[in-house]
Coordinates of C-alpha atoms in Angstrom, one line a residue:
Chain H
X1 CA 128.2 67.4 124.2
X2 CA 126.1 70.6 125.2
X3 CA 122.4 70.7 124.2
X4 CA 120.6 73.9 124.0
X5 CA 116.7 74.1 123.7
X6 CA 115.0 77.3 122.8
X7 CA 111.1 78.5 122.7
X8 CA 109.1 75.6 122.6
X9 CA 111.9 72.9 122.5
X10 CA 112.6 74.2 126.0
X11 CA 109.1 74.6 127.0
X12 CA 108.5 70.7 126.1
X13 CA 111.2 69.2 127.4
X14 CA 111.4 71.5 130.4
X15 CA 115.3 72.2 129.5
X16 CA 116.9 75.4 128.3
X17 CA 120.5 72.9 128.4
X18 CA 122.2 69.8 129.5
X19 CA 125.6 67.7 129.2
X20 CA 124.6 64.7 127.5
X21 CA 127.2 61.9 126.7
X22 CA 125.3 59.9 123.4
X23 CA 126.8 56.4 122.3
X24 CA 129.9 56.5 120.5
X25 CA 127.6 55.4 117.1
X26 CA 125.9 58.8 117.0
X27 CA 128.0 60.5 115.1
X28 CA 125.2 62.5 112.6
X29 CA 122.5 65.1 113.5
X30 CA 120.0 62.7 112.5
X31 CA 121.1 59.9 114.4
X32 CA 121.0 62.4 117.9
X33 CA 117.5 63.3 117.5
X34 CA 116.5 59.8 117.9
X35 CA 118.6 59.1 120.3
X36 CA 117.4 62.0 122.6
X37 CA 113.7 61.1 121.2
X38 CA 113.7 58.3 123.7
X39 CA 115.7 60.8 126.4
X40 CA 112.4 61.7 128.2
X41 CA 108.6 61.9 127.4
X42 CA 109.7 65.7 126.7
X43 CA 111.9 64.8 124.9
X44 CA 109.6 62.7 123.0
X45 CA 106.9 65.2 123.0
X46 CA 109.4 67.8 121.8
X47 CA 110.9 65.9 118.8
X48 CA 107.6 63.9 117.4
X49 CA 107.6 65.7 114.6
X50 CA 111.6 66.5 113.2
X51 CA 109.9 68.9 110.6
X52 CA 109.4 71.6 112.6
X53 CA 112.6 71.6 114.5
X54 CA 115.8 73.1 113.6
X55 CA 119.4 72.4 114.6
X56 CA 122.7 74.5 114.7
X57 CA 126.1 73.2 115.3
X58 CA 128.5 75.4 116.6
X59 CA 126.3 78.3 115.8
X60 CA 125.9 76.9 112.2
X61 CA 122.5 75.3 110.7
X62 CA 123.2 71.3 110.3
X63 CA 121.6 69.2 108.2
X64 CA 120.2 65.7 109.9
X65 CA 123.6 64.5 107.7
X66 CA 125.7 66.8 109.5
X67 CA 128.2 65.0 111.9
X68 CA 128.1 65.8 115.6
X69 CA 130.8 65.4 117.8
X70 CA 131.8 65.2 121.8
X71 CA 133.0 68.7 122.2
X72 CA 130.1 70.4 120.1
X73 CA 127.5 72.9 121.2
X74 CA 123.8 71.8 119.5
X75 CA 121.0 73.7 119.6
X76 CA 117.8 72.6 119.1
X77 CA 114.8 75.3 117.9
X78 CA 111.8 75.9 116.0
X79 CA 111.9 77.8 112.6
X80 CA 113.3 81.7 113.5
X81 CA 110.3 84.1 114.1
X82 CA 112.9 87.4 115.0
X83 CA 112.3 91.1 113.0
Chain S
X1 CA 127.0 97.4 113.0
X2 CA 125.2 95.1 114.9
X3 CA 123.2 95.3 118.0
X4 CA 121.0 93.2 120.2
X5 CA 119.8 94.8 123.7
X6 CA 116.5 94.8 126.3
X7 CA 116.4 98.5 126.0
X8 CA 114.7 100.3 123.5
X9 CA 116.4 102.5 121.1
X10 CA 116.0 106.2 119.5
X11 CA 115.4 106.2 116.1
X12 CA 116.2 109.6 115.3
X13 CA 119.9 109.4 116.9
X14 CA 120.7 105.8 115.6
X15 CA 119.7 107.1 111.9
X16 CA 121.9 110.8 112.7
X17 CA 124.9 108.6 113.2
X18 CA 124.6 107.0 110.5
X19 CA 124.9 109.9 108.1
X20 CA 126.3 112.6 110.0
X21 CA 129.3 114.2 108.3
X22 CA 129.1 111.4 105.7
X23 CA 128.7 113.5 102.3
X24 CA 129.4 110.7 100.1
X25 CA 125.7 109.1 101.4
X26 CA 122.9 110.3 98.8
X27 CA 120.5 108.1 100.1
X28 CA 119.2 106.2 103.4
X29 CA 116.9 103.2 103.7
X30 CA 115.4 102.1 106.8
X31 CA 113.1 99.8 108.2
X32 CA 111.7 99.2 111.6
X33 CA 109.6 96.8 113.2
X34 CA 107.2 97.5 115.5
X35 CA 104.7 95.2 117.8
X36 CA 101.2 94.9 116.5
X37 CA 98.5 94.8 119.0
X38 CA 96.7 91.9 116.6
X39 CA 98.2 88.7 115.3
X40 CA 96.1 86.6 113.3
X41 CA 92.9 88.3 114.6
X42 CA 93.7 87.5 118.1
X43 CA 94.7 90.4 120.3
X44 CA 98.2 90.7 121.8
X45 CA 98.9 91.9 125.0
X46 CA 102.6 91.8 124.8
X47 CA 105.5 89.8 123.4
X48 CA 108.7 88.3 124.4
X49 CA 111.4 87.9 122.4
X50 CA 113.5 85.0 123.2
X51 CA 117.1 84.5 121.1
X52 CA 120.4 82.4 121.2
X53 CA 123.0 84.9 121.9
X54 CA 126.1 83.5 120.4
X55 CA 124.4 82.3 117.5
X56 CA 122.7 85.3 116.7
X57 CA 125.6 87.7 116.8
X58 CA 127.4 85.3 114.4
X59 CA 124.4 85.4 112.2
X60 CA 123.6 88.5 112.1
X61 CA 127.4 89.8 111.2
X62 CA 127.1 86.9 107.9
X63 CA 124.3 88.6 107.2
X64 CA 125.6 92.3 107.7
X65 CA 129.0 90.9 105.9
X66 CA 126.5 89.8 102.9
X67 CA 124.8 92.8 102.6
X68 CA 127.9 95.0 102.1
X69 CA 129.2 92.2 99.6
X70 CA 126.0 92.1 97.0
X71 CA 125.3 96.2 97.0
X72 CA 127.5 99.3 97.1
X73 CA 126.7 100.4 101.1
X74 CA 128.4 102.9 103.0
X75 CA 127.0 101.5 106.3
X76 CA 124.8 99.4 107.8
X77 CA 123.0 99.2 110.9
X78 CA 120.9 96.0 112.7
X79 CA 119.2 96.4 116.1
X80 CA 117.4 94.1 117.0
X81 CA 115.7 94.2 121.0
X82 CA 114.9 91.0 123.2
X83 CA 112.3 90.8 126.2
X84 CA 109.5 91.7 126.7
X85 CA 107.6 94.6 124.5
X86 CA 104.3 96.0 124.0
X87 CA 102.3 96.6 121.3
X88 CA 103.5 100.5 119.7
X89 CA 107.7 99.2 120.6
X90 CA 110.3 98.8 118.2
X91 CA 111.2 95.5 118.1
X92 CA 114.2 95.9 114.9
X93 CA 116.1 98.8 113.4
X94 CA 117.7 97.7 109.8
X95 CA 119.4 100.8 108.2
X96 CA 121.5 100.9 104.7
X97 CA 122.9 103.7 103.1
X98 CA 124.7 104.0 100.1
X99 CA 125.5 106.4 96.9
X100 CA 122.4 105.2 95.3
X101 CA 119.3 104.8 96.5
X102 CA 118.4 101.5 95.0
X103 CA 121.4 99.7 96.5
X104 CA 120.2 101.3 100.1
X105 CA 116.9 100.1 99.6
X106 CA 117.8 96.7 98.4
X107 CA 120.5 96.1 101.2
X108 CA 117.5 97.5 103.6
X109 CA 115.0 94.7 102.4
X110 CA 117.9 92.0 102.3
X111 CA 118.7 92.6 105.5
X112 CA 115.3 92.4 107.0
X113 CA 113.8 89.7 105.1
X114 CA 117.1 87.3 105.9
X115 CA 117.2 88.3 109.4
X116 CA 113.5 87.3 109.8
X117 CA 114.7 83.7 108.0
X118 CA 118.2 83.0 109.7
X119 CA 118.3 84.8 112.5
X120 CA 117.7 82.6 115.4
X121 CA 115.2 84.5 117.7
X122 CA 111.8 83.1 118.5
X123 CA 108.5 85.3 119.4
X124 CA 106.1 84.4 122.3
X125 CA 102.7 86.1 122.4
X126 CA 101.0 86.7 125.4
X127 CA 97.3 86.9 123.8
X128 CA 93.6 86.3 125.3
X129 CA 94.4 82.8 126.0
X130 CA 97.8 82.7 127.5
X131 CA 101.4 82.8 125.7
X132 CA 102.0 81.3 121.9
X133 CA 105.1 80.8 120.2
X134 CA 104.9 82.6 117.1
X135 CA 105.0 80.3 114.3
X136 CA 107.2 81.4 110.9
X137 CA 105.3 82.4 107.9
X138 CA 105.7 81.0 104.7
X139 CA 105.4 84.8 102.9
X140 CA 109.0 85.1 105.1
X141 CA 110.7 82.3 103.2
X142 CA 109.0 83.3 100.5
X143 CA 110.6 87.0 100.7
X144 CA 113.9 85.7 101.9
X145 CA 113.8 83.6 98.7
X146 CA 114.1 86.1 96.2
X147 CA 117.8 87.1 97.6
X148 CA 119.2 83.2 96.8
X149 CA 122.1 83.1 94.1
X150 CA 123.5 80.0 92.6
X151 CA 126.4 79.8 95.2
X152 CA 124.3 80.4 98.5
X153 CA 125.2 77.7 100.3
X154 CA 121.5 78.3 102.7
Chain I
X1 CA 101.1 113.9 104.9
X2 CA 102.9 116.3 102.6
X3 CA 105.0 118.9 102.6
X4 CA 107.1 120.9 101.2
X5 CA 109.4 123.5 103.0
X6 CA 113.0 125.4 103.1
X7 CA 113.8 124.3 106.5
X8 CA 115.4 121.3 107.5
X9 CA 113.6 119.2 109.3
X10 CA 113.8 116.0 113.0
X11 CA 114.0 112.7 111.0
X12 CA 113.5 111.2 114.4
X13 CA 110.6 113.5 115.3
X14 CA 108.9 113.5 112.0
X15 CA 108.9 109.2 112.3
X16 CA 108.0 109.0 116.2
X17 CA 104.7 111.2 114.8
X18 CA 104.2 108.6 112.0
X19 CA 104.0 105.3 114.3
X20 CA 103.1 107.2 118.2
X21 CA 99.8 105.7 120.2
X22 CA 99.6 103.7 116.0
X23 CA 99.4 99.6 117.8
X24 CA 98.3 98.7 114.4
X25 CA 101.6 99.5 112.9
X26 CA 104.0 96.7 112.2
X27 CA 106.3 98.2 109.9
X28 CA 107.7 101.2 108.9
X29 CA 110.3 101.7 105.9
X30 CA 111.5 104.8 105.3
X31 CA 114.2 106.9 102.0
X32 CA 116.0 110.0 102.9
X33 CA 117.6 112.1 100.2
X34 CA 121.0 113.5 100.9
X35 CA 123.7 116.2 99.1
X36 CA 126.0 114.5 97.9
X37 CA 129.5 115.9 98.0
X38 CA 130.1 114.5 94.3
X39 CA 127.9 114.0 91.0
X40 CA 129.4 112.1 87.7
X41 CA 132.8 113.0 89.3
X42 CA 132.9 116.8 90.0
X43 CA 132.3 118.1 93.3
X44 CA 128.9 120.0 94.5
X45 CA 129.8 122.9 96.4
X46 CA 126.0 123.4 97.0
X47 CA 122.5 122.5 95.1
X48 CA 119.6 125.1 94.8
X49 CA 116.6 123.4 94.6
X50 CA 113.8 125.2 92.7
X51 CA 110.0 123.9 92.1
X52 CA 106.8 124.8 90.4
X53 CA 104.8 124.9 93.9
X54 CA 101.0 125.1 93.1
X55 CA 101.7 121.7 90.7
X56 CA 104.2 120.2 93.2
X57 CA 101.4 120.1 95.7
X58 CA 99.0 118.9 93.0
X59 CA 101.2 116.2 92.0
X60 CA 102.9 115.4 95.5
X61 CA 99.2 114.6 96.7
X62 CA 98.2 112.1 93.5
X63 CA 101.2 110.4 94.1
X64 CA 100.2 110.0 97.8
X65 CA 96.6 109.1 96.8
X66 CA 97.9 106.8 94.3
X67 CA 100.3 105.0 96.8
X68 CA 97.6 104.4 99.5
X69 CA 95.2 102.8 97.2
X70 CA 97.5 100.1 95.9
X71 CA 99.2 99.7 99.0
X72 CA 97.3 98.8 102.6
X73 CA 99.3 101.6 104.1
X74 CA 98.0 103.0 107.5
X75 CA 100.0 106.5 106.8
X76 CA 102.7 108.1 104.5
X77 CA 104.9 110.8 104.3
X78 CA 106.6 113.1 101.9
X79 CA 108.5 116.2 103.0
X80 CA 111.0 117.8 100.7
X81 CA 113.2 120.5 100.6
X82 CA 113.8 123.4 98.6
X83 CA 116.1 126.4 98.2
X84 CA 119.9 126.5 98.8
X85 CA 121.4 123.3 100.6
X86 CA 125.1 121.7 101.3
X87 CA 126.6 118.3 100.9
X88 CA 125.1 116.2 103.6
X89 CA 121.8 118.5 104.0
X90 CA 118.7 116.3 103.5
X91 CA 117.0 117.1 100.7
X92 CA 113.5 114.2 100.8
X93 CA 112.1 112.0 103.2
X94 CA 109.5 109.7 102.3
X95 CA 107.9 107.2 104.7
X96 CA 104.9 104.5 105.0
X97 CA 103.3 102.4 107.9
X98 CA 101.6 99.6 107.7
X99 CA 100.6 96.3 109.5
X100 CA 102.9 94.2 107.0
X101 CA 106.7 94.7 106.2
X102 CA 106.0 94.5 102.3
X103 CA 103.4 96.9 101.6
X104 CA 105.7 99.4 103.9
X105 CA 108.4 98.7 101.4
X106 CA 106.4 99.3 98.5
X107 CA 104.9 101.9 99.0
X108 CA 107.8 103.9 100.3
X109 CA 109.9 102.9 97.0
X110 CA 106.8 103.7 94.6
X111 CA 106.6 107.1 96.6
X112 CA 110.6 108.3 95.5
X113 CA 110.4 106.6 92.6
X114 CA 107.2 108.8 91.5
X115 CA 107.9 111.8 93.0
X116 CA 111.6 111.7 91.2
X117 CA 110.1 111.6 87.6
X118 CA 106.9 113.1 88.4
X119 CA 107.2 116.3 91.0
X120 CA 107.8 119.3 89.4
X121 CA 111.4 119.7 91.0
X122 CA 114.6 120.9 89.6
X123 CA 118.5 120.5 91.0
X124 CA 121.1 123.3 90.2
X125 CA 124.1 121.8 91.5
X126 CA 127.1 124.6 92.5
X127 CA 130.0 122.6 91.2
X128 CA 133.6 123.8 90.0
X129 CA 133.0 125.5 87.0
X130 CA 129.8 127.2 88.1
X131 CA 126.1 126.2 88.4
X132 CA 124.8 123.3 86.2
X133 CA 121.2 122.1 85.9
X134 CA 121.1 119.1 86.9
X135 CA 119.9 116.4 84.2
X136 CA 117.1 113.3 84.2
X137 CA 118.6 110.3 84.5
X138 CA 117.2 106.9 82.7
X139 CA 117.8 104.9 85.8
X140 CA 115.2 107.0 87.1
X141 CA 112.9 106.6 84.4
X142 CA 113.4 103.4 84.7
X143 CA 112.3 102.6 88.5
X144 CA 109.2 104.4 88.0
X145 CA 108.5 101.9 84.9
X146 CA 108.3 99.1 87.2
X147 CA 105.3 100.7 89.3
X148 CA 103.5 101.3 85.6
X149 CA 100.0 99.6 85.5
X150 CA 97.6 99.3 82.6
X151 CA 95.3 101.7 83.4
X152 CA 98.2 104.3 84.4
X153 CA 97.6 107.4 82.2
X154 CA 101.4 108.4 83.0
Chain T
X1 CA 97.5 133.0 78.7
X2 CA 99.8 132.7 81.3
X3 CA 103.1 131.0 80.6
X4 CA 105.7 130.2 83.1
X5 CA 109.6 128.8 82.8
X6 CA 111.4 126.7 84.9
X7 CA 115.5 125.6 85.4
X8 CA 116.8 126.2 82.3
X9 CA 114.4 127.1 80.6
X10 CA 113.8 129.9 82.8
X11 CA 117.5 130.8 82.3
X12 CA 117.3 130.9 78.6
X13 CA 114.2 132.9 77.7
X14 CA 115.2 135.2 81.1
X15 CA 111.8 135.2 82.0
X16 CA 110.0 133.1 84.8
X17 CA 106.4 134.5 83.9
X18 CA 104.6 136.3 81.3
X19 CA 101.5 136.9 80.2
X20 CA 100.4 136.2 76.7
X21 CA 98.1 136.5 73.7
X22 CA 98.8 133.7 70.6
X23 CA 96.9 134.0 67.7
X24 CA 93.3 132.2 67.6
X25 CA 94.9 129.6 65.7
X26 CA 97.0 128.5 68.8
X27 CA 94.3 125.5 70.3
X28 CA 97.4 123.1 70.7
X29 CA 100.3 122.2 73.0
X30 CA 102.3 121.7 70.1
X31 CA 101.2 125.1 68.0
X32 CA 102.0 127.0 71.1
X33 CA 105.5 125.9 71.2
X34 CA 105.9 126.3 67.6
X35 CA 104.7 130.2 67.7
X36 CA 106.9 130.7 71.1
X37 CA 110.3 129.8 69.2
X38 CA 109.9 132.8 67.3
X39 CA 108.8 135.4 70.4
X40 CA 112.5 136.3 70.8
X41 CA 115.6 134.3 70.6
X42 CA 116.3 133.3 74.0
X43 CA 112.8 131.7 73.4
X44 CA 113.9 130.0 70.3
X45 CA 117.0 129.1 72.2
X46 CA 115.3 127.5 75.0
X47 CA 112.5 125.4 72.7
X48 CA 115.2 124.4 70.3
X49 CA 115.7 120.9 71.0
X50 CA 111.4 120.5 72.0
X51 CA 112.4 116.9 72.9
X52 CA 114.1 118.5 76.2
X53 CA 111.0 120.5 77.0
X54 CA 108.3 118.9 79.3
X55 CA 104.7 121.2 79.0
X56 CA 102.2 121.3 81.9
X57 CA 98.4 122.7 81.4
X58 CA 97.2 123.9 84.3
X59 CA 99.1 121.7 86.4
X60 CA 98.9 119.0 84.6
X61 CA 101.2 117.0 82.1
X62 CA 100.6 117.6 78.5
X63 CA 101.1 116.2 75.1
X64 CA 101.9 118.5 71.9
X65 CA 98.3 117.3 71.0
X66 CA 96.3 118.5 74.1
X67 CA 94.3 121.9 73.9
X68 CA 95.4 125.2 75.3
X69 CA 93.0 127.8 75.7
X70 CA 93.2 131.7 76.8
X71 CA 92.8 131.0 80.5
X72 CA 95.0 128.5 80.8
X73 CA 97.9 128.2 82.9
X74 CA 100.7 126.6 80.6
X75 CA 104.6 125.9 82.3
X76 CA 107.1 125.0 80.0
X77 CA 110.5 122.9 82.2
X78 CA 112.9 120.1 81.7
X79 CA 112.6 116.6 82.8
X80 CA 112.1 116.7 86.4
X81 CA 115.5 116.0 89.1
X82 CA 114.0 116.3 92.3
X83 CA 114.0 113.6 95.0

């Protein structure tokens, strides 16, 4: 699974990407973000608060419901501040 | 058409192409986005514009593609710069026209207010105390809000 | 700014004046007002545009006035044509700055929605069976209604 | 009194300006139009339908109930197109 970080995702946990391989039992959005949570203090640091942060799947917004998969692209982001 | 680039772009010849030799257009409605040299009373030195490439083109041609659904347009234009600006540069170009003039201007401000929403590009601010991410505004959901129908899935 | 004038005029050059060395500008929204090659399904060979000038400069700057004091708008814009023009000729530009997107939007909507039921201006469209004055339209009378406040004498 | 006629109500009277002198009697929008209607017939051509007719005073919109007075400026022209 690719993980993309952007603006202060990436400035927290000090990674604009990585190939991460989670347990086969995360299989939903929500259950990723704890799992990377306990990934690195960054990582901690960057998801304490799941409110602010934003996911896309394959270029789509997910829901914490959403299922993730091996091959998927997820990015991780605050809410958009573009225009 | 959509269009995301470091470099800035001229106004005047992006809006000429849109209309020239187009006689069906009786009206054009255009909005542009510029960088403020004050943000929340702090001043603002310059701003980067950080974005996810793949996602945004794929956003940003829904929200074209939605546009020309909901209102009678002729043509549409988004560009939208990344990197770093200064205060006085164009950061976005959103252009509709259309028959009517309403449809141009509603297109204008749909496209705008849902690109500020869905768009997946992030603002840093390099103010008097080093560089801020921009946080989103609530008067930005708030205006994207007013587009929502029944079937809009987000 | 107002103006009224037979020549064409630089949509680029006339904006690039609106926001240059202007850092406290982050929006600008802007109408242009084309010939149309077709009106209620007859074709416009040309459109003569006529106007009552020592009123339209009365009325073009209360409707300025008017849009700047219910708007925070850092400048505005209205040029329009007159005389003889051809499909795809502009005919009106009307712009605003301001340090939000909304009020930019507003006011520039207000502006041609105003000056289209309000400025003494007249359209003789050249079609094929001669000239025809052109006639008001409700849907114009109707965006201006939305701008109407309780102390607006009319 | 100085009257002026715009669009097609220029075309129908076949005058853009004239100078004029209504009886005392004339103080109103209203009597004004009334007494032009019978100045010639392109003038009671033009002011046929008054509904179509917009009156401004000096430049200024009026009502058939506003004044008009010897100096004024009064121009009689449809509902307005530009834009």
């Amino acid at each position: 699974m690719k993980l993309l970080y952007f603006a202060w995702l990436k400035t927290k946990t000090g990674i604009s990407e990585e190939e991460i391989t989670p347990p086969e039992d995360v299989t939903t959005v929500g259950a990723l973000l704890e799992w990377l949570k306990a990934r690195s203090p960054g990582h901690g640091d960057a998801l304490a608060d799941l409110g602010a942060v934003r996911v896309a799947v394959n270029h789509e917004y997910a829901d914490h419901k959403d299922p993730v998969s091996p091959d998927d692209e997820v990015a991780l982001f605050p809410p958009v501040t573009g225009g | 058409m959509i269009r995301v680039q470091e470099e800035d772009f001229d106004l005047g010849a992006e809006l000429a192409a849109l209309t020239r030799g187009k006689t069906s257009v009786g009206g054009l409605a255009v909005f542009v986005g510029l960088v403020r040299d004050m943000a929340g009373g702090d001043a603002v030195k310059a701003m980067t514009l950080e974005h996810y490439p793949a996602m945004t083109e794929a956003m940003l041609e829904r929200i074209d593609a939605e546009a020309k659904q909901r209102w009678p347009l002729e043509d549409t234009l988004i560009v939208h710069r990344v990197g770093r600006l200064l205060p006085g540069e164009q950061i976005v170009l959103v252009a509709c026209t259309s028959a009517h003039r309403q449809a141009a201007f509603d297109g204008c401000q749909f496209l705008i207010d849902w690109l500020k929403t869905k768009a997946p590009f992030w603002k840093l601010e390099d103010g008097p105390i080093g560089a801020k991410w921009v946080e989103a505004r609530a008067s930005d959901d708030e205006a994207a809000k007013r587009w929502k129908t029944k079937t809009d899935a987000g």
